[in-house]
mmCIF file of C-alpha atoms in Angstrom:
data_model
loop_
_atom_site.group_PDB
_atom_site.id
_atom_site.type_symbol
_atom_site.label_atom_id
_atom_site.label_comp_id
_atom_site.label_asym_id
_atom_site.label_seq_id
_atom_site.Cartn_x
_atom_site.Cartn_y
_atom_site.Cartn_z
ATOM 1 C CA UNK A 1 -10.973 5.360 -7.285
ATOM 2 C CA UNK A 2 -11.145 8.261 -4.842
ATOM 3 C CA UNK A 3 -8.653 11.145 -4.916
ATOM 4 C CA UNK A 4 -5.585 10.750 -2.788
ATOM 5 C CA UNK A 5 -4.793 13.238 -0.033
ATOM 6 C CA UNK A 6 -1.020 13.297 0.380
ATOM 7 C CA UNK A 7 0.129 15.639 3.147
ATOM 8 C CA UNK A 8 3.792 14.846 3.552
ATOM 9 C CA UNK A 9 4.719 15.493 -0.079
ATOM 10 C CA UNK A 10 8.313 16.321 0.876
ATOM 11 C CA UNK A 11 8.859 12.860 2.349
ATOM 12 C CA UNK A 12 11.678 11.529 0.145
ATOM 13 C CA UNK A 13 11.193 8.025 1.440
ATOM 14 C CA UNK A 14 7.669 7.734 -0.013
ATOM 15 C CA UNK A 15 7.329 7.631 -3.777
ATOM 16 C CA UNK A 16 3.838 7.567 -5.346
ATOM 17 C CA UNK A 17 3.876 5.608 -8.599
ATOM 18 C CA UNK A 18 1.613 7.369 -11.108
ATOM 19 C CA UNK A 19 0.539 5.770 -14.342
ATOM 20 C CA UNK A 20 -0.602 7.557 -17.509
ATOM 21 C CA UNK A 21 -4.272 6.491 -17.652
ATOM 22 C CA UNK A 22 -5.088 6.257 -13.910
ATOM 23 C CA UNK A 23 -4.280 2.541 -13.885
ATOM 24 C CA UNK A 24 -6.228 0.549 -11.310
ATOM 25 C CA UNK A 25 -5.022 -2.895 -10.283
ATOM 26 C CA UNK A 26 -8.232 -4.819 -9.912
ATOM 27 C CA UNK A 27 -9.083 -8.495 -9.986
ATOM 28 C CA UNK A 28 -6.392 -10.693 -11.387
ATOM 29 C CA UNK A 29 -3.010 -12.303 -10.784
ATOM 30 C CA UNK A 30 -0.545 -10.636 -8.427
ATOM 31 C CA UNK A 31 3.123 -11.542 -7.963
ATOM 32 C CA UNK A 32 4.218 -11.116 -4.342
ATOM 33 C CA UNK A 33 7.893 -11.289 -3.440
ATOM 34 C CA UNK A 34 8.569 -11.939 0.259
ATOM 35 C CA UNK A 35 11.648 -12.563 2.327
ATOM 36 C CA UNK A 36 11.685 -15.709 4.479
ATOM 37 C CA UNK A 37 13.311 -15.963 7.904
ATOM 38 C CA UNK A 38 16.469 -17.455 6.327
ATOM 39 C CA UNK A 39 16.826 -14.346 4.128
ATOM 40 C CA UNK A 40 15.891 -15.889 0.822
ATOM 41 C CA UNK A 41 13.368 -14.267 -1.570
ATOM 42 C CA UNK A 42 10.197 -16.238 -2.317
ATOM 43 C CA UNK A 43 7.919 -15.464 -5.256
ATOM 44 C CA UNK A 44 4.237 -16.253 -5.040
ATOM 45 C CA UNK A 45 1.625 -15.761 -7.806
ATOM 46 C CA UNK A 46 -1.892 -15.421 -6.366
ATOM 47 C CA UNK A 47 -5.337 -14.701 -7.739
ATOM 48 C CA UNK A 48 -7.187 -11.965 -5.822
ATOM 49 C CA UNK A 49 -9.499 -9.002 -6.342
ATOM 50 C CA UNK A 50 -7.182 -6.117 -5.320
ATOM 51 C CA UNK A 51 -3.656 -5.168 -4.408
ATOM 52 C CA UNK A 52 -4.593 -4.576 -0.747
ATOM 53 C CA UNK A 53 -6.052 -8.085 -0.425
ATOM 54 C CA UNK A 54 -2.764 -9.479 -1.839
ATOM 55 C CA UNK A 55 -0.961 -7.366 0.774
ATOM 56 C CA UNK A 56 -3.060 -8.692 3.599
ATOM 57 C CA UNK A 57 -2.374 -12.341 2.755
ATOM 58 C CA UNK A 58 1.255 -12.076 3.793
ATOM 59 C CA UNK A 59 3.186 -10.686 6.796
ATOM 60 C CA UNK A 60 3.659 -6.999 5.949
ATOM 61 C CA UNK A 61 7.271 -6.857 7.195
ATOM 62 C CA UNK A 62 8.212 -9.784 4.890
ATOM 63 C CA UNK A 63 6.722 -8.252 1.695
ATOM 64 C CA UNK A 64 9.324 -6.772 -0.638
ATOM 65 C CA UNK A 65 7.089 -6.059 -3.617
ATOM 66 C CA UNK A 66 3.672 -6.655 -5.109
ATOM 67 C CA UNK A 67 3.088 -6.516 -8.884
ATOM 68 C CA UNK A 68 -0.104 -6.780 -10.917
ATOM 69 C CA UNK A 69 0.368 -9.192 -13.830
ATOM 70 C CA UNK A 70 -1.016 -7.950 -17.115
ATOM 71 C CA UNK A 71 -2.517 -10.383 -19.662
ATOM 72 C CA UNK A 72 0.781 -10.642 -21.545
ATOM 73 C CA UNK A 73 2.630 -11.618 -18.349
ATOM 74 C CA UNK A 74 4.207 -8.206 -17.826
ATOM 75 C CA UNK A 75 4.249 -7.038 -14.207
ATOM 76 C CA UNK A 76 3.290 -3.523 -13.025
ATOM 77 C CA UNK A 77 4.575 -2.746 -9.549
ATOM 78 C CA UNK A 78 1.869 -1.522 -7.145
ATOM 79 C CA UNK A 79 3.931 -1.712 -3.921
ATOM 80 C CA UNK A 80 7.634 -2.084 -3.125
ATOM 81 C CA UNK A 81 9.669 -1.583 0.009
ATOM 82 C CA UNK A 82 13.356 -1.368 0.810
ATOM 83 C CA UNK A 83 13.990 -0.562 4.473
ATOM 84 C CA UNK A 84 12.101 2.652 5.275
ATOM 85 C CA UNK A 85 11.633 3.597 1.642
ATOM 86 C CA UNK A 86 8.286 2.746 0.048
ATOM 87 C CA UNK A 87 7.105 2.914 -3.565
ATOM 88 C CA UNK A 88 3.319 2.594 -3.881
ATOM 89 C CA UNK A 89 0.794 3.157 -6.664
ATOM 90 C CA UNK A 90 -2.236 5.367 -6.262
ATOM 91 C CA UNK A 91 -4.562 2.371 -6.385
ATOM 92 C CA UNK A 92 -2.712 0.749 -3.459
ATOM 93 C CA UNK A 93 -2.605 3.899 -1.346
ATOM 94 C CA UNK A 94 -6.330 4.541 -1.890
ATOM 95 C CA UNK A 95 -7.175 1.246 -0.149
ATOM 96 C CA UNK A 96 -4.574 1.017 2.646
ATOM 97 C CA UNK A 97 -5.935 1.572 6.149
ATOM 98 C CA UNK A 98 -4.330 3.008 9.276
ATOM 99 C CA UNK A 99 -4.379 -0.479 10.795
ATOM 100 C CA UNK A 100 -2.454 -1.931 7.867
ATOM 101 C CA UNK A 101 0.290 0.631 8.482
ATOM 102 C CA UNK A 102 0.322 0.700 12.286
ATOM 103 C CA UNK A 103 0.349 -3.067 12.594
ATOM 104 C CA UNK A 104 3.844 -3.714 11.180
ATOM 105 C CA UNK A 105 4.869 -0.772 8.970
ATOM 106 C CA UNK A 106 5.119 2.015 11.548
ATOM 107 C CA UNK A 107 8.857 2.317 10.886
ATOM 108 C CA UNK A 108 8.377 3.007 7.127
ATOM 109 C CA UNK A 109 7.553 6.101 5.148
ATOM 110 C CA UNK A 110 3.851 5.170 5.100
ATOM 111 C CA UNK A 111 3.476 6.067 8.805
ATOM 112 C CA UNK A 112 2.703 9.743 9.423
ATOM 113 C CA UNK A 113 0.444 11.175 12.135
ATOM 114 C CA UNK A 114 0.046 14.404 10.159
ATOM 115 C CA UNK A 115 -1.241 12.348 7.235
ATOM 116 C CA UNK A 116 -3.825 10.619 9.462
ATOM 117 C CA UNK A 117 -5.079 14.002 10.746
ATOM 118 C CA UNK A 118 -5.334 15.396 7.227
ATOM 119 C CA UNK A 119 -7.671 12.580 6.057
ATOM 120 C CA UNK A 120 -9.662 12.623 9.343
ATOM 121 C CA UNK A 121 -8.625 9.065 10.324
ATOM 122 C CA UNK A 122 -9.825 8.286 13.829
ATOM 123 C CA UNK A 123 -9.680 4.466 13.966
ATOM 124 C CA UNK A 124 -7.523 1.707 12.489
ATOM 125 C CA UNK A 125 -10.274 0.899 9.988
ATOM 126 C CA UNK A 126 -10.102 4.377 8.394
ATOM 127 C CA UNK A 127 -8.294 4.907 5.111
ATOM 128 C CA UNK A 128 -4.851 6.463 5.524
ATOM 129 C CA UNK A 129 -4.557 8.269 2.173
ATOM 130 C CA UNK A 130 -8.149 8.991 1.215
ATOM 131 C CA UNK A 131 -10.400 11.578 2.906
ATOM 132 C CA UNK A 132 -12.657 9.853 5.479
ATOM 133 C CA UNK A 133 -16.174 11.123 5.981
ATOM 134 C CA UNK A 134 -16.758 12.695 9.362
ATOM 135 C CA UNK A 135 -19.568 10.949 11.292
ATOM 136 C CA UNK A 136 -21.721 13.309 13.268
ATOM 137 C CA UNK A 137 -23.617 11.732 16.158
ATOM 138 C CA UNK A 138 -27.269 12.680 16.293
#
């Protein structure tokens, strides 16, 4: 996992969830809680290879939380949202792209133009919280 570059550290609406041993949510079962149009919460357990792929399977505005399920059935939250406030683990933030945020989450704490400039993000495919390599045209 690459090192995070977090510019807006004083943003009280974004909380980075840190775990003791640099926990990485890899391949396994994820529990995704979404809100349907009627306002009810729906829980879905899915098998996928990362937290960001679980995130991309659902409408971003509808996702309330994503948790990685450990072998004993205990969940570890890797992403949660309540209005503008966002709680995200380092492993989730290291994979999220500018496009993931700009598509439907531009009104949350994840969206920050200063953050994009700090990590040298030029396109929607660039990572939003990990330093992007600068491509020099020959």
